Amino acid sequence: MPSSTITLAGGGLVGALLAHLLAQRGFVVDVFEKRPDPRRAGYEAGRSINLALAERGLHALRTAGLAERVLAHAVMMRGRMVHVGSAPPVLQRYGMDDSEVIWSVSRGVLNMLTLDAAETAGVRFHFGHALGDVDFAAQRMRVTDGSGEQRDHAFSVLIGADGAGSAVRAAMNRHRPLGERVEALGHAYKELEIAPASGEPGAFALEPHALHIWPRGGYMCIALPNPEGSFTVTLFLPGVGPFPSFATVPDAPSARQLFQTQFADLLPLMPRFDEDFAAHPAPNLYTLYLDRWHLDDRAVLLGDAAHAIVPFHGQGMNCGLEDAVELADLLAEHPADPGTAFASFQQRRKPNADAIAAMALENYIEMRDSVADPRYLARRALGARLADAAPTQFMTRYRMVTFTRLPYAYALERARAQDAVLDQLIERAGTAGEVSTESAVAALTTALPPLVNVVRG
């Protein structure tokens, strides 16, 4: 089999985009996907929360020539609209202005657009084919179609883009342990929906250009807008434990009681509350870590198959799409030596995957607790002044992660160092008054070097 032929498991967002990029670079690509074709069978509802598309994902889509098509189906979100108690909601901007926004996009729409593009580029899709045993020595894998019929498929290179429950990862791990570790968050989520205002398409019941958050300390609700006027609402609760948890809120009547006391403004906006709560699953959230992402020159993992993370920084998809661009470039650079491409891919991407995993976990605490905390708000206000006064010296972690392509590992390290300086300044000021912008700039300049080159667009 020629080295320019690649077999890919998984036709989701990352798999379809990677297949498209590889086909653009001259590879022959076969994709095996266990689900039926969503363009014909419909997309599986209730599978995941809405997706937040940011610069890293947009750059990947630009690379594939798909960004404009995707943005035509997306809704701009300027920041977090925080709902606390009976006070009017407050917008906390993500960036400096409307040049720094994120986009709410349907997973199903995005997947279907990437599938169309990949197919047009010549990718061969085999839907309804589940991966079974893999013989890496013989370079053969067994697939089972929807009727239960099995057949063998020979491969030269196997790529696993088949999600957090990756069959490729399981096969690789059986062949040679990958150092897999799964850390459960202990929390799960349930999808609900806010209907368009007055039932009219395009009429939003809430401010459409924001990600809405109802932080309740230890749990929360969020809502992301959809182009037709609805919002996808996601309830995050502990899986077990005292009220409220999914163990103590197991059904629609008990969930309705919770919403009546804690999210009373939301409940009237969800006419299908009982039906949605009963119909949708409550998947657990966890982080996946691997010591190794590849098996010599035979197989490699990317996206959730290699590093599934919790969704609280809105970066799971963006990180996976960034993976796809990196891997496609490396395979094009080393078409006859996939082992070198795989080793370089892991070396470059794993530290960044570990970093965004840590930041996603930290951001959950920020979203459910800190967005209403006075100390957090004081640091945020000081940071906003610094970003305006000293842009080469200070950038918030969120902006580095979301609006640039700076490595995640750099963003994590730099943000922690910046926060340490800001916390010291706020603590020294105490009740005496606000920290001056001049003294804050001086402290940062003394403590830290300027930011590295910021890559945008």
Short mmCIF file of C-alpha atoms in Angstrom, two decimals:
data_model
loop_
_atom_site.label_atom_id
_atom_site.label_comp_id
_atom_site.label_asym_id
_atom_site.label_seq_id
_atom_site.Cartn_x
_atom_site.Cartn_y
_atom_site.Cartn_z
CA MET A 1 0.00 0.00 0.00
CA PRO A 2 1.52 3.40 -0.90
CA SER A 3 2.63 5.63 1.98
CA SER A 4 0.37 8.39 0.61
CA THR A 5 -2.69 6.36 1.65
CA ILE A 6 -4.05 7.08 5.13
CA THR A 7 -6.81 5.33 7.07
CA LEU A 8 -8.63 7.49 9.57
CA ALA A 9 -11.13 6.39 12.23
CA GLY A 10 -13.71 9.01 13.14
CA GLY A 11 -15.73 11.32 10.92
CA GLY A 12 -16.55 13.94 13.54
CA LEU A 13 -15.27 17.51 13.58
CA VAL A 14 -11.57 16.74 13.97
CA GLY A 15 -11.58 13.66 11.75
CA ALA A 16 -13.46 15.31 8.90
CA LEU A 17 -11.27 18.42 8.97
CA LEU A 18 -8.06 16.38 9.12
CA ALA A 19 -9.24 14.20 6.23
CA HIS A 20 -9.97 17.33 4.20
CA LEU A 21 -6.54 18.84 4.96
CA LEU A 22 -4.77 15.61 4.07
CA ALA A 23 -6.66 15.28 0.80
CA GLN A 24 -5.69 18.88 -0.03
CA ARG A 25 -2.05 17.83 0.49
CA GLY A 26 -2.33 14.93 -1.96
CA PHE A 27 -3.02 12.00 0.36
CA VAL A 28 -5.58 9.30 -0.41
CA VAL A 29 -7.82 9.11 2.67
CA ASP A 30 -10.34 6.50 3.83
CA VAL A 31 -12.48 7.45 6.84
CA PHE A 32 -14.39 4.84 8.86
CA GLU A 33 -17.16 6.26 11.05
CA LYS A 34 -19.36 4.09 13.27
CA ARG A 35 -22.34 6.46 13.08
CA PRO A 36 -24.54 6.79 10.00
CA ASP A 37 -23.98 9.79 7.76
CA PRO A 38 -25.49 12.74 9.72
CA ARG A 39 -26.31 14.53 6.47
CA ARG A 40 -28.80 11.78 5.70
CA ALA A 41 -29.73 10.29 9.08
CA GLY A 42 -29.83 13.56 11.04
CA TYR A 43 -27.47 14.63 13.78
CA GLU A 44 -27.56 12.92 17.15
CA ALA A 45 -29.29 15.32 19.55
CA GLY A 46 -28.33 15.82 23.18
CA ARG A 47 -24.82 14.56 22.50
CA SER A 48 -22.83 17.59 23.60
CA ILE A 49 -23.08 21.18 24.69
CA ASN A 50 -22.92 23.95 22.10
CA LEU A 51 -19.50 24.69 20.72
CA ALA A 52 -17.60 27.95 21.14
CA LEU A 53 -15.48 28.66 18.07
CA ALA A 54 -12.42 30.80 18.78
CA GLU A 55 -9.28 31.91 16.95
CA ARG A 56 -7.49 28.54 16.98
CA GLY A 57 -10.45 26.77 15.44
CA LEU A 58 -11.10 29.64 13.04
CA HIS A 59 -7.50 29.50 11.85
CA ALA A 60 -7.87 25.78 11.15
CA LEU A 61 -11.06 26.43 9.20
CA ARG A 62 -9.37 29.26 7.27
CA THR A 63 -6.57 26.85 6.39
CA ALA A 64 -9.19 24.52 4.91
CA GLY A 65 -11.07 27.36 3.21
CA LEU A 66 -14.17 26.85 5.36
CA ALA A 67 -14.24 29.76 7.84
CA GLU A 68 -16.71 31.97 6.00
CA ARG A 69 -19.13 29.12 5.38
CA VAL A 70 -19.08 28.20 9.07
CA LEU A 71 -19.44 31.77 10.36
CA ALA A 72 -22.58 32.16 8.23
CA HIS A 73 -24.20 29.66 10.63
CA ALA A 74 -22.74 31.07 13.87
CA VAL A 75 -23.78 33.69 16.43
CA MET A 76 -21.25 36.17 17.82
CA MET A 77 -20.75 36.24 21.61
CA ARG A 78 -19.04 39.32 23.07
CA GLY A 79 -18.66 38.05 26.62
CA ARG A 80 -20.25 36.43 29.64
CA MET A 81 -23.63 37.77 30.70
CA VAL A 82 -23.65 36.99 34.42
CA HIS A 83 -27.01 36.48 36.18
CA VAL A 84 -26.75 36.79 39.98
CA GLY A 85 -29.81 37.00 42.22
CA SER A 86 -32.40 39.61 41.32
CA ALA A 87 -29.84 42.14 40.03
CA PRO A 88 -29.80 42.94 36.31
CA PRO A 89 -27.36 40.73 34.39
CA VAL A 90 -23.89 42.19 33.80
CA LEU A 91 -21.78 41.66 30.66
CA GLN A 92 -18.15 40.74 31.28
CA ARG A 93 -16.43 41.20 27.91
CA TYR A 94 -14.10 38.47 26.69
CA GLY A 95 -11.82 40.85 24.80
CA MET A 96 -11.03 44.51 24.29
CA ASP A 97 -13.70 45.14 21.62
CA ASP A 98 -15.74 43.42 18.89
CA SER A 99 -12.56 42.27 17.16
CA GLU A 100 -12.17 39.79 20.04
CA VAL A 101 -15.31 37.67 20.19
CA ILE A 102 -16.17 33.97 20.11
CA TRP A 103 -18.84 32.27 18.04
CA SER A 104 -21.61 29.90 19.08
CA VAL A 105 -21.92 27.16 16.47
CA SER A 106 -23.92 23.97 16.20
CA ARG A 107 -21.78 20.85 16.31
CA GLY A 108 -24.06 19.19 13.77
CA VAL A 109 -23.93 22.05 11.25
CA LEU A 110 -20.15 22.32 11.57
CA ASN A 111 -19.70 18.58 11.13
CA MET A 112 -21.87 18.47 8.03
CA LEU A 113 -19.98 21.38 6.43
CA THR A 114 -16.61 19.69 7.05
CA LEU A 115 -17.91 16.37 5.72
CA ASP A 116 -19.12 18.04 2.52
CA ALA A 117 -15.77 19.75 2.03
CA ALA A 118 -13.77 16.58 2.68
CA GLU A 119 -15.92 14.54 0.32
CA THR A 120 -15.53 17.18 -2.38
CA ALA A 121 -11.74 17.00 -1.88
CA GLY A 122 -11.87 13.26 -2.63
CA VAL A 123 -12.02 11.69 0.84
CA ARG A 124 -13.77 8.30 0.88
CA PHE A 125 -16.17 7.95 3.80
CA HIS A 126 -17.43 4.61 5.13
CA PHE A 127 -20.32 5.42 7.47
CA GLY A 128 -21.89 2.85 9.74
CA HIS A 129 -18.59 0.99 10.09
CA ALA A 130 -17.34 0.34 13.62
CA LEU A 131 -13.70 -0.47 14.27
CA GLY A 132 -12.98 -3.79 15.98
CA ASP A 133 -9.69 -5.66 16.34
CA VAL A 134 -6.51 -4.15 14.94
CA ASP A 135 -3.40 -6.16 14.07
CA PHE A 136 -0.68 -3.53 14.02
CA ALA A 137 2.06 -5.97 13.04
CA ALA A 138 0.12 -7.09 9.95
CA GLN A 139 -1.38 -3.61 9.46
CA ARG A 140 -4.92 -4.91 9.18
CA MET A 141 -8.06 -3.88 11.00
CA ARG A 142 -11.54 -5.39 11.21
CA VAL A 143 -14.64 -3.28 10.73
CA THR A 144 -18.29 -4.18 11.23
CA ASP A 145 -21.04 -2.52 9.23
CA GLY A 146 -24.59 -1.78 10.30
CA SER A 147 -25.84 -5.21 9.24
CA GLY A 148 -23.24 -6.95 11.40
CA GLU A 149 -21.10 -8.03 8.46
CA GLN A 150 -17.36 -7.96 9.17
CA ARG A 151 -14.51 -7.36 6.79
CA ASP A 152 -10.79 -6.66 7.03
CA HIS A 153 -9.15 -3.47 5.83
CA ALA A 154 -5.40 -3.12 5.22
CA PHE A 155 -3.74 0.13 6.25
CA SER A 156 -0.29 1.69 6.10
CA VAL A 157 -1.05 4.48 8.58
CA LEU A 158 -3.97 4.51 11.03
CA ILE A 159 -5.11 7.77 12.64
CA GLY A 160 -7.51 7.80 15.57
CA ALA A 161 -9.79 10.84 15.56
CA ASP A 162 -12.66 8.84 17.02
CA GLY A 163 -13.32 10.81 20.18
CA ALA A 164 -12.99 10.27 23.90
CA GLY A 165 -14.17 6.66 23.65
CA SER A 166 -11.65 5.95 20.90
CA ALA A 167 -11.57 2.39 19.55
CA VAL A 168 -8.16 3.13 18.01
CA ARG A 169 -6.80 4.14 21.41
CA ALA A 170 -8.17 0.95 22.98
CA ALA A 171 -6.53 -1.16 20.25
CA MET A 172 -3.21 0.67 20.62
CA ASN A 173 -3.35 0.29 24.38
CA ARG A 174 -3.91 -3.46 24.05
CA HIS A 175 -0.90 -3.70 21.75
CA ARG A 176 1.34 -1.52 23.92
CA PRO A 177 0.14 0.41 27.02
CA LEU A 178 -0.14 4.15 26.41
CA GLY A 179 -0.01 5.24 30.05
CA GLU A 180 -3.70 6.11 30.09
CA ARG A 181 -5.13 8.01 33.07
CA VAL A 182 -8.69 9.27 33.46
CA GLU A 183 -9.55 11.89 36.09
CA ALA A 184 -13.27 12.28 36.69
CA LEU A 185 -14.52 15.77 37.55
CA GLY A 186 -17.39 14.35 39.58
CA HIS A 187 -19.82 16.56 37.69
CA ALA A 188 -22.16 15.88 34.77
CA TYR A 189 -24.28 17.98 32.45
CA LYS A 190 -27.79 18.03 31.03
CA GLU A 191 -28.91 19.90 27.89
CA LEU A 192 -32.12 21.93 27.84
CA GLU A 193 -33.43 24.63 25.50
CA ILE A 194 -34.77 28.17 25.63
CA ALA A 195 -37.31 28.64 22.87
CA PRO A 196 -37.30 31.67 20.54
CA ALA A 197 -39.22 34.62 21.96
CA SER A 198 -42.95 34.29 21.23
CA GLY A 199 -42.11 31.17 19.25
CA GLU A 200 -40.87 33.34 16.37
CA PRO A 201 -37.69 32.19 14.56
CA GLY A 202 -34.89 34.73 14.95
CA ALA A 203 -36.44 36.40 18.00
CA PHE A 204 -34.24 35.87 21.06
CA ALA A 205 -35.60 35.72 24.60
CA LEU A 206 -32.24 36.89 26.00
CA GLU A 207 -29.41 39.09 24.73
CA PRO A 208 -28.17 37.01 21.77
CA HIS A 209 -24.55 38.16 21.60
CA ALA A 210 -23.39 36.71 24.89
CA LEU A 211 -22.78 33.45 26.69
CA HIS A 212 -25.15 33.59 29.65
CA ILE A 213 -24.06 32.21 33.02
CA TRP A 214 -26.06 31.62 36.19
CA PRO A 215 -23.27 30.89 38.74
CA ARG A 216 -24.47 29.30 41.94
CA GLY A 217 -21.24 28.22 43.65
CA GLY A 218 -20.54 24.53 43.09
CA TYR A 219 -22.94 24.31 40.14
CA MET A 220 -24.30 26.51 37.37
CA CYS A 221 -26.30 26.92 34.18
CA ILE A 222 -25.03 28.38 30.94
CA ALA A 223 -26.88 29.32 27.74
CA LEU A 224 -25.44 29.72 24.23
CA PRO A 225 -27.40 31.32 21.35
CA ASN A 226 -28.43 29.53 18.17
CA PRO A 227 -29.05 31.34 14.87
CA GLU A 228 -32.77 30.53 14.79
CA GLY A 229 -33.38 32.35 18.09
CA SER A 230 -33.20 29.53 20.61
CA PHE A 231 -30.52 29.01 23.28
CA THR A 232 -28.93 25.73 24.25
CA VAL A 233 -28.98 25.65 28.05
CA THR A 234 -26.62 23.36 29.94
CA LEU A 235 -27.08 22.51 33.61
CA PHE A 236 -23.87 21.43 35.37
CA LEU A 237 -24.29 19.60 38.68
CA PRO A 238 -22.28 17.16 40.78
CA GLY A 239 -23.10 13.61 39.77
CA VAL A 240 -23.63 12.41 43.33
CA GLY A 241 -23.81 13.93 46.76
CA PRO A 242 -26.22 16.19 48.63
CA PHE A 243 -28.78 18.41 46.94
CA PRO A 244 -28.39 19.64 44.30
CA SER A 245 -26.79 16.79 42.37
CA PHE A 246 -28.02 14.57 39.57
CA ALA A 247 -28.46 11.86 42.19
CA THR A 248 -30.90 14.11 44.10
CA VAL A 249 -32.38 15.65 40.93
CA PRO A 250 -33.06 12.47 38.94
CA ASP A 251 -36.18 13.50 37.03
CA ALA A 252 -38.08 16.41 35.56
CA PRO A 253 -40.30 17.15 38.63
CA SER A 254 -37.31 17.42 40.98
CA ALA A 255 -35.39 19.45 38.38
CA ARG A 256 -38.33 21.82 38.04
CA GLN A 257 -38.24 22.42 41.80
CA LEU A 258 -34.53 23.23 41.58
CA PHE A 259 -35.11 25.71 38.78
CA GLN A 260 -38.02 27.35 40.57
CA THR A 261 -35.74 28.25 43.48
CA GLN A 262 -32.34 28.76 41.81
CA PHE A 263 -33.05 29.64 38.16
CA ALA A 264 -36.52 31.12 38.37
CA ASP A 265 -35.94 33.55 35.47
CA LEU A 266 -34.97 30.67 33.18
CA LEU A 267 -37.91 28.35 33.73
CA PRO A 268 -40.60 30.42 31.94
CA LEU A 269 -38.37 30.55 28.84
CA MET A 270 -38.27 26.74 28.48
CA PRO A 271 -41.70 25.42 27.45
CA ARG A 272 -40.26 21.93 26.80
CA PHE A 273 -38.39 21.75 30.09
CA ASP A 274 -39.90 18.46 31.29
CA GLU A 275 -39.54 16.74 27.90
CA ASP A 276 -35.92 17.89 27.43
CA PHE A 277 -34.87 16.88 30.92
CA ALA A 278 -36.39 13.44 30.53
CA ALA A 279 -35.06 12.86 27.01
CA HIS A 280 -31.46 14.01 27.29
CA PRO A 281 -28.67 12.05 28.99
CA ALA A 282 -26.42 13.41 31.75
CA PRO A 283 -22.87 12.45 30.67
CA ASN A 284 -20.08 12.61 33.22
CA LEU A 285 -17.19 15.00 32.67
CA TYR A 286 -13.59 13.88 32.86
CA THR A 287 -10.05 14.59 31.65
CA LEU A 288 -8.05 12.01 29.70
CA TYR A 289 -4.25 11.91 29.88
CA LEU A 290 -1.91 9.67 27.90
CA ASP A 291 1.87 9.30 28.18
CA ARG A 292 2.06 8.32 24.51
CA TRP A 293 -0.05 9.35 21.55
CA HIS A 294 1.49 7.20 18.81
CA LEU A 295 2.59 3.66 18.04
CA ASP A 296 5.86 3.93 16.13
CA ASP A 297 5.03 4.68 12.49
CA ARG A 298 1.76 2.72 12.43
CA ALA A 299 -0.80 4.77 14.37
CA VAL A 300 -1.40 8.10 16.09
CA LEU A 301 -4.18 9.78 18.09
CA LEU A 302 -5.38 13.37 18.13
CA GLY A 303 -8.22 15.46 19.52
CA ASP A 304 -10.38 13.93 22.23
CA ALA A 305 -8.98 10.49 21.44
CA ALA A 306 -5.63 11.70 22.80
CA HIS A 307 -6.58 14.37 25.34
CA ALA A 308 -10.28 14.75 26.18
CA ILE A 309 -10.86 17.73 28.47
CA VAL A 310 -13.76 19.32 30.33
CA PRO A 311 -15.59 22.01 28.31
CA PHE A 312 -15.15 25.04 30.57
CA HIS A 313 -12.64 26.99 28.52
CA GLY A 314 -14.50 26.36 25.26
CA GLN A 315 -11.30 24.93 23.80
CA GLY A 316 -11.88 21.20 23.28
CA MET A 317 -12.91 21.58 19.64
CA ASN A 318 -10.47 24.43 19.02
CA CYS A 319 -7.59 22.38 20.39
CA GLY A 320 -8.61 19.38 18.29
CA LEU A 321 -8.82 21.44 15.09
CA GLU A 322 -5.42 22.94 15.90
CA ASP A 323 -4.15 19.36 16.26
CA ALA A 324 -5.48 18.56 12.79
CA VAL A 325 -3.57 21.40 11.12
CA GLU A 326 -0.35 20.47 12.94
CA LEU A 327 -0.60 16.78 12.06
CA ALA A 328 -1.53 17.42 8.43
CA ASP A 329 1.47 19.76 8.05
CA LEU A 330 3.86 17.25 9.63
CA LEU A 331 2.63 14.35 7.50
CA ALA A 332 3.01 16.51 4.38
CA GLU A 333 6.53 17.39 5.53
CA HIS A 334 7.44 13.72 6.14
CA PRO A 335 5.23 11.74 3.70
CA ALA A 336 7.58 8.75 3.63
CA ASP A 337 8.38 8.84 7.35
CA PRO A 338 5.14 8.94 9.40
CA GLY A 339 7.04 7.84 12.53
CA THR A 340 8.99 11.11 12.54
CA ALA A 341 5.79 13.07 11.91
CA PHE A 342 4.02 11.31 14.79
CA ALA A 343 6.90 11.81 17.23
CA SER A 344 7.14 15.52 16.35
CA PHE A 345 3.38 15.89 16.68
CA GLN A 346 3.37 14.45 20.20
CA GLN A 347 6.41 16.50 21.22
CA ARG A 348 4.83 19.74 20.03
CA ARG A 349 1.23 19.20 21.08
CA LYS A 350 1.26 17.19 24.31
CA PRO A 351 2.58 20.00 26.59
CA ASN A 352 -0.09 22.29 25.16
CA ALA A 353 -2.83 19.69 25.57
CA ASP A 354 -1.83 19.21 29.22
CA ALA A 355 -1.88 22.97 29.72
CA ILE A 356 -5.37 23.53 28.30
CA ALA A 357 -6.63 20.58 30.36
CA ALA A 358 -5.42 22.36 33.51
CA MET A 359 -6.89 25.70 32.43
CA ALA A 360 -10.26 24.16 31.58
CA LEU A 361 -10.53 22.72 35.08
CA GLU A 362 -9.59 26.07 36.63
CA ASN A 363 -12.10 27.89 34.44
CA TYR A 364 -14.97 25.79 35.81
CA ILE A 365 -14.30 27.20 39.27
CA GLU A 366 -14.10 30.69 37.78
CA MET A 367 -17.40 30.34 35.91
CA ARG A 368 -19.48 28.83 38.70
CA ASP A 369 -17.93 30.73 41.65
CA SER A 370 -15.51 33.53 40.81
CA VAL A 371 -17.45 35.61 38.26
CA ALA A 372 -19.42 37.10 41.15
CA ASP A 373 -16.50 37.25 43.63
CA PRO A 374 -15.26 40.76 44.61
CA ARG A 375 -11.57 39.78 44.60
CA TYR A 376 -11.90 38.23 41.13
CA LEU A 377 -13.68 41.35 39.90
CA ALA A 378 -10.95 43.60 41.36
CA ARG A 379 -8.23 41.62 39.58
CA ARG A 380 -10.27 41.63 36.38
CA ALA A 381 -10.71 45.42 36.55
CA LEU A 382 -6.98 45.98 37.16
CA GLY A 383 -6.14 43.60 34.32
CA ALA A 384 -8.41 45.52 31.95
CA ARG A 385 -6.54 48.74 32.73
CA LEU A 386 -3.18 47.05 32.25
CA ALA A 387 -4.20 45.50 28.94
CA ASP A 388 -5.03 48.98 27.66
CA ALA A 389 -2.00 50.76 29.19
CA ALA A 390 0.67 48.10 28.55
CA PRO A 391 -0.47 45.71 25.79
CA THR A 392 3.07 44.37 25.23
CA GLN A 393 3.36 43.56 28.92
CA PHE A 394 -0.07 42.23 29.92
CA MET A 395 -2.74 40.08 28.32
CA THR A 396 -5.30 38.08 30.25
CA ARG A 397 -5.10 34.32 30.07
CA TYR A 398 -8.51 34.15 28.46
CA ARG A 399 -7.42 36.46 25.64
CA MET A 400 -4.16 34.56 25.10
CA VAL A 401 -6.05 31.26 24.91
CA THR A 402 -9.03 32.47 22.92
CA PHE A 403 -7.92 35.25 20.59
CA THR A 404 -4.33 34.26 19.75
CA ARG A 405 -2.45 31.13 18.72
CA LEU A 406 0.16 31.47 21.46
CA PRO A 407 0.99 27.99 22.76
CA TYR A 408 -1.36 26.93 25.54
CA ALA A 409 1.63 26.06 27.74
CA TYR A 410 2.98 29.60 27.40
CA ALA A 411 -0.45 31.12 28.15
CA LEU A 412 -0.75 29.04 31.33
CA GLU A 413 2.72 29.94 32.62
CA ARG A 414 2.49 33.60 31.69
CA ALA A 415 -0.99 34.06 33.18
CA ARG A 416 0.01 32.50 36.49
CA ALA A 417 3.00 34.84 36.71
CA GLN A 418 0.85 37.87 35.85
CA ASP A 419 -1.83 36.92 38.37
CA ALA A 420 0.78 36.56 41.11
CA VAL A 421 1.90 40.17 40.49
CA LEU A 422 -1.68 41.48 40.41
CA ASP A 423 -2.62 39.63 43.59
CA GLN A 424 0.39 41.13 45.39
CA LEU A 425 -0.56 44.63 44.27
CA ILE A 426 -4.20 44.24 45.33
CA GLU A 427 -3.20 42.73 48.67
CA ARG A 428 -0.77 45.58 49.39
CA ALA A 429 -3.39 48.18 48.53
CA GLY A 430 -5.87 46.51 50.93
CA THR A 431 -8.56 48.92 52.01
CA ALA A 432 -6.32 51.93 51.30
CA GLY A 433 -7.62 52.31 47.78
CA GLU A 434 -7.30 51.26 44.16
CA VAL A 435 -3.97 50.20 42.66
CA SER A 436 -2.70 52.86 40.28
CA THR A 437 -2.16 51.85 36.69
CA GLU A 438 1.35 53.34 36.71
CA SER A 439 2.49 51.31 39.71
CA ALA A 440 0.97 48.14 38.26
CA VAL A 441 2.77 48.64 34.92
CA ALA A 442 6.04 49.27 36.77
CA ALA A 443 5.61 46.13 38.87
CA LEU A 444 4.85 43.98 35.83
CA THR A 445 7.78 45.39 33.86
CA THR A 446 10.13 44.66 36.74
CA ALA A 447 8.82 41.14 37.35
CA LEU A 448 8.24 39.84 33.80
CA PRO A 449 9.68 40.16 30.30
CA PRO A 450 7.43 41.47 27.50
CA LEU A 451 4.96 39.07 25.94
CA VAL A 452 6.30 36.89 23.14
CA ASN A 453 5.12 37.53 19.60
CA VAL A 454 1.33 37.34 19.61
CA VAL A 455 -0.04 35.40 16.63
CA ARG A 456 -3.53 36.43 15.48
CA GLY A 457 -5.62 35.66 12.45
#
